PDB file of C-alpha atoms in Angstrom:
ATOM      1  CA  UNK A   1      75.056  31.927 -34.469  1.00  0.00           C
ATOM      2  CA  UNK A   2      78.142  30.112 -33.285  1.00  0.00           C
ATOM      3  CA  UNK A   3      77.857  26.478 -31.017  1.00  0.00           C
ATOM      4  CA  UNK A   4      81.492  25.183 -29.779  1.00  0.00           C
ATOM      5  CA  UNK A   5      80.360  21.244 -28.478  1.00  0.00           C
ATOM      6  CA  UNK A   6      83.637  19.669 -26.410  1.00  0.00           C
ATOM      7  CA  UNK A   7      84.372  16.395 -26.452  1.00  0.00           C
ATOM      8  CA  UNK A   8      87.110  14.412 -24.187  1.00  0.00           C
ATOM      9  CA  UNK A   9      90.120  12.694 -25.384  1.00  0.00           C
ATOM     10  CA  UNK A  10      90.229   8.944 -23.823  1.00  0.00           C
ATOM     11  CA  UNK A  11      90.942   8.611 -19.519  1.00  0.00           C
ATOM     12  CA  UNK A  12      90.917   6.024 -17.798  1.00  0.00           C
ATOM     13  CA  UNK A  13      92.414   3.193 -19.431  1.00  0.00           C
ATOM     14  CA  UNK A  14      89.962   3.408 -22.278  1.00  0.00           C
ATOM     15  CA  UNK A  15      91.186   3.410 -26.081  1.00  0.00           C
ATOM     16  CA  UNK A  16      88.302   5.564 -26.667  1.00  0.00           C
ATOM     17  CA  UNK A  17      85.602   8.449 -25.749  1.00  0.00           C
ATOM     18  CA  UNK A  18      82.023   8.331 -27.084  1.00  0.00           C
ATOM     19  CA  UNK A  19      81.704  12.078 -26.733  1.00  0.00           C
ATOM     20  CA  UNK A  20      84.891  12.894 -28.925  1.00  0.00           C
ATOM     21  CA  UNK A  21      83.531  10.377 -31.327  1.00  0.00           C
ATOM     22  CA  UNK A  22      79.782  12.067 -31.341  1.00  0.00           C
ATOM     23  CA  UNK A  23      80.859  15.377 -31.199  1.00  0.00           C
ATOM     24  CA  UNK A  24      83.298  14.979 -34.380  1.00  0.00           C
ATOM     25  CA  UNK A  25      80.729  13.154 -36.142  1.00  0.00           C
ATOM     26  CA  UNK A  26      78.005  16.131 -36.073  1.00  0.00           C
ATOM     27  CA  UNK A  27      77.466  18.339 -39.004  1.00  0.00           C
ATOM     28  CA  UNK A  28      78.868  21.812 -39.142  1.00  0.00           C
ATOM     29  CA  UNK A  29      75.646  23.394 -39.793  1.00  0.00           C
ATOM     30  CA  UNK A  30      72.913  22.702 -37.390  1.00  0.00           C
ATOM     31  CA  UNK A  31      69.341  25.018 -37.500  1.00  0.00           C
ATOM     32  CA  UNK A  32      71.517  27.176 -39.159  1.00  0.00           C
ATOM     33  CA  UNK A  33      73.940  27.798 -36.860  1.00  0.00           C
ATOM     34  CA  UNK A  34      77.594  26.884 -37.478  1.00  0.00           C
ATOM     35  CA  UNK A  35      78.880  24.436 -35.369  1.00  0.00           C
ATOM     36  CA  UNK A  36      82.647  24.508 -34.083  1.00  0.00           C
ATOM     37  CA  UNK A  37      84.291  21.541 -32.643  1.00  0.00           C
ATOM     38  CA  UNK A  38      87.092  21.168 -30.144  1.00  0.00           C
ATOM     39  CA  UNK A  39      88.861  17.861 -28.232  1.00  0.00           C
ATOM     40  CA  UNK A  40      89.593  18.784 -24.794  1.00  0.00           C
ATOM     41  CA  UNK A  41      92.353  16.760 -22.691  1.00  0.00           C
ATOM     42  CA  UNK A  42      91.286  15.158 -19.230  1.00  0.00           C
ATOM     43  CA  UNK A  43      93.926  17.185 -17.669  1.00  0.00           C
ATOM     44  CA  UNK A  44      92.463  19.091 -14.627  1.00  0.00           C
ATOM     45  CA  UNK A  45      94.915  22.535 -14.894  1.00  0.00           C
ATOM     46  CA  UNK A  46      94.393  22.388 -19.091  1.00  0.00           C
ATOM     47  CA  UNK A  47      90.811  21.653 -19.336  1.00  0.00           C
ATOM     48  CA  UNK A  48      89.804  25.342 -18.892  1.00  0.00           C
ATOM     49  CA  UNK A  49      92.470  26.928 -20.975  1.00  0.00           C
ATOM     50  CA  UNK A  50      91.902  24.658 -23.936  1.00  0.00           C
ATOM     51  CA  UNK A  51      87.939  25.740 -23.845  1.00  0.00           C
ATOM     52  CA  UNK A  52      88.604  29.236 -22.656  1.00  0.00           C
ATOM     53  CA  UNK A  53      91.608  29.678 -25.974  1.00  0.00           C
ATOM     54  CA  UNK A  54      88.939  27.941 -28.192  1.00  0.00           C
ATOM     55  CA  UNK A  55      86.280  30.398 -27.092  1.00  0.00           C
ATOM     56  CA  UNK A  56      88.705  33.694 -27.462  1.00  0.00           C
ATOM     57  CA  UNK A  57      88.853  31.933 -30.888  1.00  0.00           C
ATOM     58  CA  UNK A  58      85.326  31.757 -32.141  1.00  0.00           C
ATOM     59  CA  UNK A  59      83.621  33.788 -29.351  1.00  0.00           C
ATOM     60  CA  UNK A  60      80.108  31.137 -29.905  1.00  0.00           C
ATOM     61  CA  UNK A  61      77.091  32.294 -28.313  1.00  0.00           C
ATOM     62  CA  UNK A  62      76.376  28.534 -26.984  1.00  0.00           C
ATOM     63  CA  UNK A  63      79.531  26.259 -25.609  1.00  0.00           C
ATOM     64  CA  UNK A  64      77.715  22.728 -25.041  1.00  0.00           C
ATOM     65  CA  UNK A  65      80.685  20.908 -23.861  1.00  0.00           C
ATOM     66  CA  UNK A  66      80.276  16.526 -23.837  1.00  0.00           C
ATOM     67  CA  UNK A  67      81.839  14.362 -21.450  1.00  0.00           C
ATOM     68  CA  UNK A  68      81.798  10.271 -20.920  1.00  0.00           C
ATOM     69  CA  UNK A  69      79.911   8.782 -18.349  1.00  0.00           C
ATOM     70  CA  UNK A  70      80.282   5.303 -17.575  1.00  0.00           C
ATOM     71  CA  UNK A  71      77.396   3.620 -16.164  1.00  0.00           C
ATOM     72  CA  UNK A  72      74.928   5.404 -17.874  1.00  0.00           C
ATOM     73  CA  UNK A  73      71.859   4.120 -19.856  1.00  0.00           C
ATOM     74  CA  UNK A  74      70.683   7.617 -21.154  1.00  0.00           C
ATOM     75  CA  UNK A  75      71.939  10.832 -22.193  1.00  0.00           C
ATOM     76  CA  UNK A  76      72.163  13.088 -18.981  1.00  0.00           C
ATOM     77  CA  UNK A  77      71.675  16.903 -19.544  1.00  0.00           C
ATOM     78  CA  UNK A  78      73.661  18.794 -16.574  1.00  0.00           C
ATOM     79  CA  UNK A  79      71.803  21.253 -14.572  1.00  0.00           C
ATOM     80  CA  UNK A  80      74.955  22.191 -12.467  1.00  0.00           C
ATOM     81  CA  UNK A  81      78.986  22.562 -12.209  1.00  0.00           C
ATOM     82  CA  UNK A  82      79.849  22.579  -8.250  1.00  0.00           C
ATOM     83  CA  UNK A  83      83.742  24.638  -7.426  1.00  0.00           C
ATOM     84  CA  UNK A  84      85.257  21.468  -6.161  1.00  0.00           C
ATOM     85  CA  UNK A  85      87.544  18.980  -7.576  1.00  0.00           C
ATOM     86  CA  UNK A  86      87.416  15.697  -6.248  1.00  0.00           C
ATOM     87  CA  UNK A  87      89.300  13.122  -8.431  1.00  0.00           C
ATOM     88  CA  UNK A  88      88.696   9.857  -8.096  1.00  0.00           C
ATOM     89  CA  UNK A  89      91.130   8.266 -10.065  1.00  0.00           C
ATOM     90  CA  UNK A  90      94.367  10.265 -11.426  1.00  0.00           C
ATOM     91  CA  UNK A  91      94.014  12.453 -14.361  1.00  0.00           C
ATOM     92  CA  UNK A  92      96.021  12.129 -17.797  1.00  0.00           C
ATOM     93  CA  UNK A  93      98.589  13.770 -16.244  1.00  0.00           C
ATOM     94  CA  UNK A  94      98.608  11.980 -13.185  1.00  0.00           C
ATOM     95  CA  UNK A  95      97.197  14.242 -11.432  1.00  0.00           C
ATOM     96  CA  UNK A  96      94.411  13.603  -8.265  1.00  0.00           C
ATOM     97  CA  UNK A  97      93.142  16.083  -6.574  1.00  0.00           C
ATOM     98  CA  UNK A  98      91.501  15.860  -3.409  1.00  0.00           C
ATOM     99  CA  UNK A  99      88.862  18.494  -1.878  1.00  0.00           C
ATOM    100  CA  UNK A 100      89.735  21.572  -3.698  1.00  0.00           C
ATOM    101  CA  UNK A 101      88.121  24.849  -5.564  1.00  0.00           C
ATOM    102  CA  UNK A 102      88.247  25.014  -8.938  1.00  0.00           C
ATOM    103  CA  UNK A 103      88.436  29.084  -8.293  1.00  0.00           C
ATOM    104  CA  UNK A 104      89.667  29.813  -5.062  1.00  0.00           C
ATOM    105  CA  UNK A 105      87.574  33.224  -5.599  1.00  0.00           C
ATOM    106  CA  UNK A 106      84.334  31.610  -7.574  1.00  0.00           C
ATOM    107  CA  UNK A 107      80.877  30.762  -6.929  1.00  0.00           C
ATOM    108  CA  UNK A 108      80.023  27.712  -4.869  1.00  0.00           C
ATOM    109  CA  UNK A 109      78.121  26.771  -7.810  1.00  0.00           C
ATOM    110  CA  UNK A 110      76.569  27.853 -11.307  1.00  0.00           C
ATOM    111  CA  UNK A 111      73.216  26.742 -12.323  1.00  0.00           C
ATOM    112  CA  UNK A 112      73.468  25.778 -16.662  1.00  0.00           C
ATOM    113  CA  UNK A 113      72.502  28.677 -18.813  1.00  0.00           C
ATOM    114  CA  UNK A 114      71.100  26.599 -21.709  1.00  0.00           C
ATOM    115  CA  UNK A 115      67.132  25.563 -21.850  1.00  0.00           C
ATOM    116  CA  UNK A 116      68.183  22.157 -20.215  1.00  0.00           C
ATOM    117  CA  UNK A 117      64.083  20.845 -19.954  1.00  0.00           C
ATOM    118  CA  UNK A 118      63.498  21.521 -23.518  1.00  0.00           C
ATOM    119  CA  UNK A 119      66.977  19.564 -24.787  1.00  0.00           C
ATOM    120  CA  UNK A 120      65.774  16.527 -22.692  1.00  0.00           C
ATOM    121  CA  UNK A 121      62.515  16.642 -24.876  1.00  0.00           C
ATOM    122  CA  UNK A 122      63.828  17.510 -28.032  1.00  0.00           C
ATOM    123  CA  UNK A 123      66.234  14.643 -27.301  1.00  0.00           C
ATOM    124  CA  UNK A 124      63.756  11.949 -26.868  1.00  0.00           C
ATOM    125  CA  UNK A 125      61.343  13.771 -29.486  1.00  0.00           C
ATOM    126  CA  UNK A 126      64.416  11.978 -31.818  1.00  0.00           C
ATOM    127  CA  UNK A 127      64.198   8.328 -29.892  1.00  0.00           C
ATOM    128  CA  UNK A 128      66.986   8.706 -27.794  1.00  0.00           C
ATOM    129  CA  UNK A 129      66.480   8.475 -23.932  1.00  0.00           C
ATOM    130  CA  UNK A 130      67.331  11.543 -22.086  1.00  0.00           C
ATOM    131  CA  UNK A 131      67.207  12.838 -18.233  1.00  0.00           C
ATOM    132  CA  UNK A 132      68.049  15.474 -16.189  1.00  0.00           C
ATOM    133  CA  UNK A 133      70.895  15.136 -13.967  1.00  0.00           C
ATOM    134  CA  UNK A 134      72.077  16.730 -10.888  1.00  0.00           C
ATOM    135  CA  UNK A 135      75.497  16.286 -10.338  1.00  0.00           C
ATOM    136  CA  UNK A 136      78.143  16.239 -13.167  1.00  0.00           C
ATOM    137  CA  UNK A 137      80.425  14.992 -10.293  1.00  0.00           C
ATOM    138  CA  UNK A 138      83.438  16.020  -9.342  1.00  0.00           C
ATOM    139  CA  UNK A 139      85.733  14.994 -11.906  1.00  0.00           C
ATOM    140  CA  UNK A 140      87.598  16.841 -14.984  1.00  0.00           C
ATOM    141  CA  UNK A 141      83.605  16.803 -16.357  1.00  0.00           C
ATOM    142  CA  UNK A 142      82.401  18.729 -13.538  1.00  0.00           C
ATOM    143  CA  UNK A 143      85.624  21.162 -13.646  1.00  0.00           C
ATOM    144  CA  UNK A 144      85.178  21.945 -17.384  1.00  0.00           C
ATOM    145  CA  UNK A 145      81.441  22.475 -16.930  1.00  0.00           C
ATOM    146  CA  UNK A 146      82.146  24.843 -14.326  1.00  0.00           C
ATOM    147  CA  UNK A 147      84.939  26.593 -16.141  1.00  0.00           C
ATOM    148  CA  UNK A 148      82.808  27.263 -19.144  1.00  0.00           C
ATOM    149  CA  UNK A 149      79.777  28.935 -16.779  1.00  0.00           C
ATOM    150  CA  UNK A 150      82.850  31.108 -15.085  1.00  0.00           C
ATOM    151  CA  UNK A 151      84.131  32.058 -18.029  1.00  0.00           C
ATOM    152  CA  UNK A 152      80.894  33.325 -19.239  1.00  0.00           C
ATOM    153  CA  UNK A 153      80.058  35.096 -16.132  1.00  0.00           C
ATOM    154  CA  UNK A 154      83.164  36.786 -15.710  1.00  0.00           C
ATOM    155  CA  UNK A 155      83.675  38.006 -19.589  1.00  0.00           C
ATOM    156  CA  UNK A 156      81.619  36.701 -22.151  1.00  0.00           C
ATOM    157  CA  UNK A 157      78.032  37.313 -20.715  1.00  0.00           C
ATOM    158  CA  UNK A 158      76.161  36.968 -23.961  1.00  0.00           C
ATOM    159  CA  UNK A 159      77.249  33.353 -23.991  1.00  0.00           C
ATOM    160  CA  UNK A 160      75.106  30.009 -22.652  1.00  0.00           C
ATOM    161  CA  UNK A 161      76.727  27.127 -21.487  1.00  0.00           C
ATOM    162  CA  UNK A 162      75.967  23.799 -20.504  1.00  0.00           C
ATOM    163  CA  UNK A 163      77.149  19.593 -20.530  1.00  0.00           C
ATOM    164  CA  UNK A 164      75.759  16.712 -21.431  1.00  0.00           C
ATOM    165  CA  UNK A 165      77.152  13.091 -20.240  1.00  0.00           C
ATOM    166  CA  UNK A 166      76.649  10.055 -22.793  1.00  0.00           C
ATOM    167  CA  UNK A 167      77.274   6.545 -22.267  1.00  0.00           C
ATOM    168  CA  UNK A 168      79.585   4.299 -23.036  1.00  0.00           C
ATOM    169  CA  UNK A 169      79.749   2.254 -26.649  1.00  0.00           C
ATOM    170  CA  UNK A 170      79.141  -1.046 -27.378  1.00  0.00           C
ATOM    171  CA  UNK A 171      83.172  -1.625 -28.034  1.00  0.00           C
ATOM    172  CA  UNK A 172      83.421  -0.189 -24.140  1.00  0.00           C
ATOM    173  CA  UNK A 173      81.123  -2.608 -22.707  1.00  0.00           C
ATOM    174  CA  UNK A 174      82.619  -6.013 -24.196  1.00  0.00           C
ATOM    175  CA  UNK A 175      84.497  -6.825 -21.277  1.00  0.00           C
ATOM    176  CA  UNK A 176      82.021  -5.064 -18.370  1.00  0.00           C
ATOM    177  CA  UNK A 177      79.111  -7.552 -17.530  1.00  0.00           C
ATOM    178  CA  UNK A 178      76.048  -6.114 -16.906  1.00  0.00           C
ATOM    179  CA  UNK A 179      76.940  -2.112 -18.114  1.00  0.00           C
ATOM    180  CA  UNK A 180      74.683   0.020 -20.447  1.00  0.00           C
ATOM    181  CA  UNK A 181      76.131   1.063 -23.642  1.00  0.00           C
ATOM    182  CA  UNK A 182      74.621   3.277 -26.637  1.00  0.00           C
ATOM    183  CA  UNK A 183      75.386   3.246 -30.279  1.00  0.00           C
ATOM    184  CA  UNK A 184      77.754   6.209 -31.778  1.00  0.00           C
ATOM    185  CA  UNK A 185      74.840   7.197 -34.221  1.00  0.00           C
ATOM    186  CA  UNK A 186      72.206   7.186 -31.602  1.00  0.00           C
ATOM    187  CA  UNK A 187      74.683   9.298 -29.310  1.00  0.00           C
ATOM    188  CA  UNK A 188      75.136  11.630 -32.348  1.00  0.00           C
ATOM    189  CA  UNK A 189      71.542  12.023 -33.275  1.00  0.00           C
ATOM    190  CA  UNK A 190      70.854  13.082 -29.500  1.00  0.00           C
ATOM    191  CA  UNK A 191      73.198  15.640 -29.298  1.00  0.00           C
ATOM    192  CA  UNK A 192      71.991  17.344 -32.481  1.00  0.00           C
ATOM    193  CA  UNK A 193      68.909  16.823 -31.155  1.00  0.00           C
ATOM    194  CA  UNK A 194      70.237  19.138 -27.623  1.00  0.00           C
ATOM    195  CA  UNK A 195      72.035  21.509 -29.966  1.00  0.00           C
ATOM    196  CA  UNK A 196      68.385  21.936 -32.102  1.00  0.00           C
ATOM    197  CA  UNK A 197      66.440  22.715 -28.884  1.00  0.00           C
ATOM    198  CA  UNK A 198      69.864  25.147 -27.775  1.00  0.00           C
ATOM    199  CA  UNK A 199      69.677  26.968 -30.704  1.00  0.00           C
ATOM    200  CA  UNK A 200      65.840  27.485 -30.884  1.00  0.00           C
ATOM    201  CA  UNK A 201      65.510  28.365 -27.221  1.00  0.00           C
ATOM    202  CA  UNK A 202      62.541  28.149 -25.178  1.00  0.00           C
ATOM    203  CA  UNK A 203      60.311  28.414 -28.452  1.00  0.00           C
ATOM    204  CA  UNK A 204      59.884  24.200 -27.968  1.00  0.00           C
ATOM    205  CA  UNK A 205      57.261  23.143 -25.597  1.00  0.00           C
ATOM    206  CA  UNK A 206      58.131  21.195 -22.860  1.00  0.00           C
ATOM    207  CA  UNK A 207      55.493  18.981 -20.956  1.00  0.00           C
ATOM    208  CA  UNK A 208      56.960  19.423 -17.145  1.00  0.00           C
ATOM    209  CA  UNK A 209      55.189  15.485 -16.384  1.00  0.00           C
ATOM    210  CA  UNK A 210      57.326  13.837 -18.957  1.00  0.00           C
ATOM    211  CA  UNK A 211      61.026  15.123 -17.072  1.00  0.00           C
ATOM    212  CA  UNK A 212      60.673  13.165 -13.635  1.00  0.00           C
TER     213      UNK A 212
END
């Protein structure tokens, strides 16, 4: 079995991204499946060629791709990528977009293929905390998460897809009163943690109380 796990270059005026970090830091062998790794840029029209050229590559039966979230206090396992850019603040390029589809012709919306319930558990089974989220927003995030389920529906149907958001590092926070952070290693052990539970399926029990 092949996993490609995304990470982001820096946006944003940071000098860094926690997911890039994480994701480069994981080992290449994870419950025996080989693990492939790829940076993607925060570029709205290169996002989903980078991830669709790395997947031509390596044709992986998971892509879990890893994106930055500021704010949060937790990782957050994506349930859903939305068609619609709405950018916020420019991309690396410069680039804002403003109320459009991602795929003029695509799906409102795509619902994650990967056992998102039982990553959340397996996640704080290792100490980390972990939630469900609904909404990866509407940002380059959101775009690639949505890319990767389009790709898969359109031609690579054996593969599973999903995205989960981490939090910022202590080196982020230094100057941001009051804002969550999340050591590299923890961030690290919780995504190997998701990519465990991905790999083994739905064979993980999942108490449906404990994911409120």
């Amino acid at each position: 079995m092949k996993v490609l796990v995304t990470g982001f270059e820096p946006f944003g005026g940071e000098n860094t991204n926690p997911s890039w970090q994480a994701v480069h830091r994981l080992p290449d062998v994870i419950s025996g499946a080989e693990i492939i790794k790829a940076e993607i840029p925060v570029v709205f029209e290169k996002a989903g060629l980078v991830l669709a050229q790395s997947v031509k590559a390596h044709n992986p039966d998971i892509v879990l791709c890893v994106g930055q979230a500021g704010g949060a206090d937790a990782l957050e396992v994506e349930r859903i990528g939305i068609n619609l850019i709405d950018a916020r603040i420019p991309d690396n390029d410069g680039n804002q977009p403003i109320d459009i589809p991602i795929h003029e012709d695509g799906a409102a919306a795509y619902f994650v293929t990967l056992p998102i319930k039982a990553m959340v558990e397996r996640i704080r089974q290792a100490g980390i905390p972990a939630k469900l989220s609904y909404s990866a927003g509407s940002y380059v995030c959101n775009t690639l998460l949505y890319e990767a389920l389009h790709l898969a529906e359109q031609s690579y149907p054996q593969m599973k897809a999903g995205f989960i958001h981490v939090p910022f590092i202590p080196e982020q926070v230094a100057d941001k009163e009051d804002t969550p952070s999340m050591a590299l290693s923890d961030i690290t052990k919780g995504l190997q943690a998701a990519i465990e539970a991905a790999v083994c399926g739905n064979e993980i029990h999942v108490s449906m109380g404990t994911l409120q």
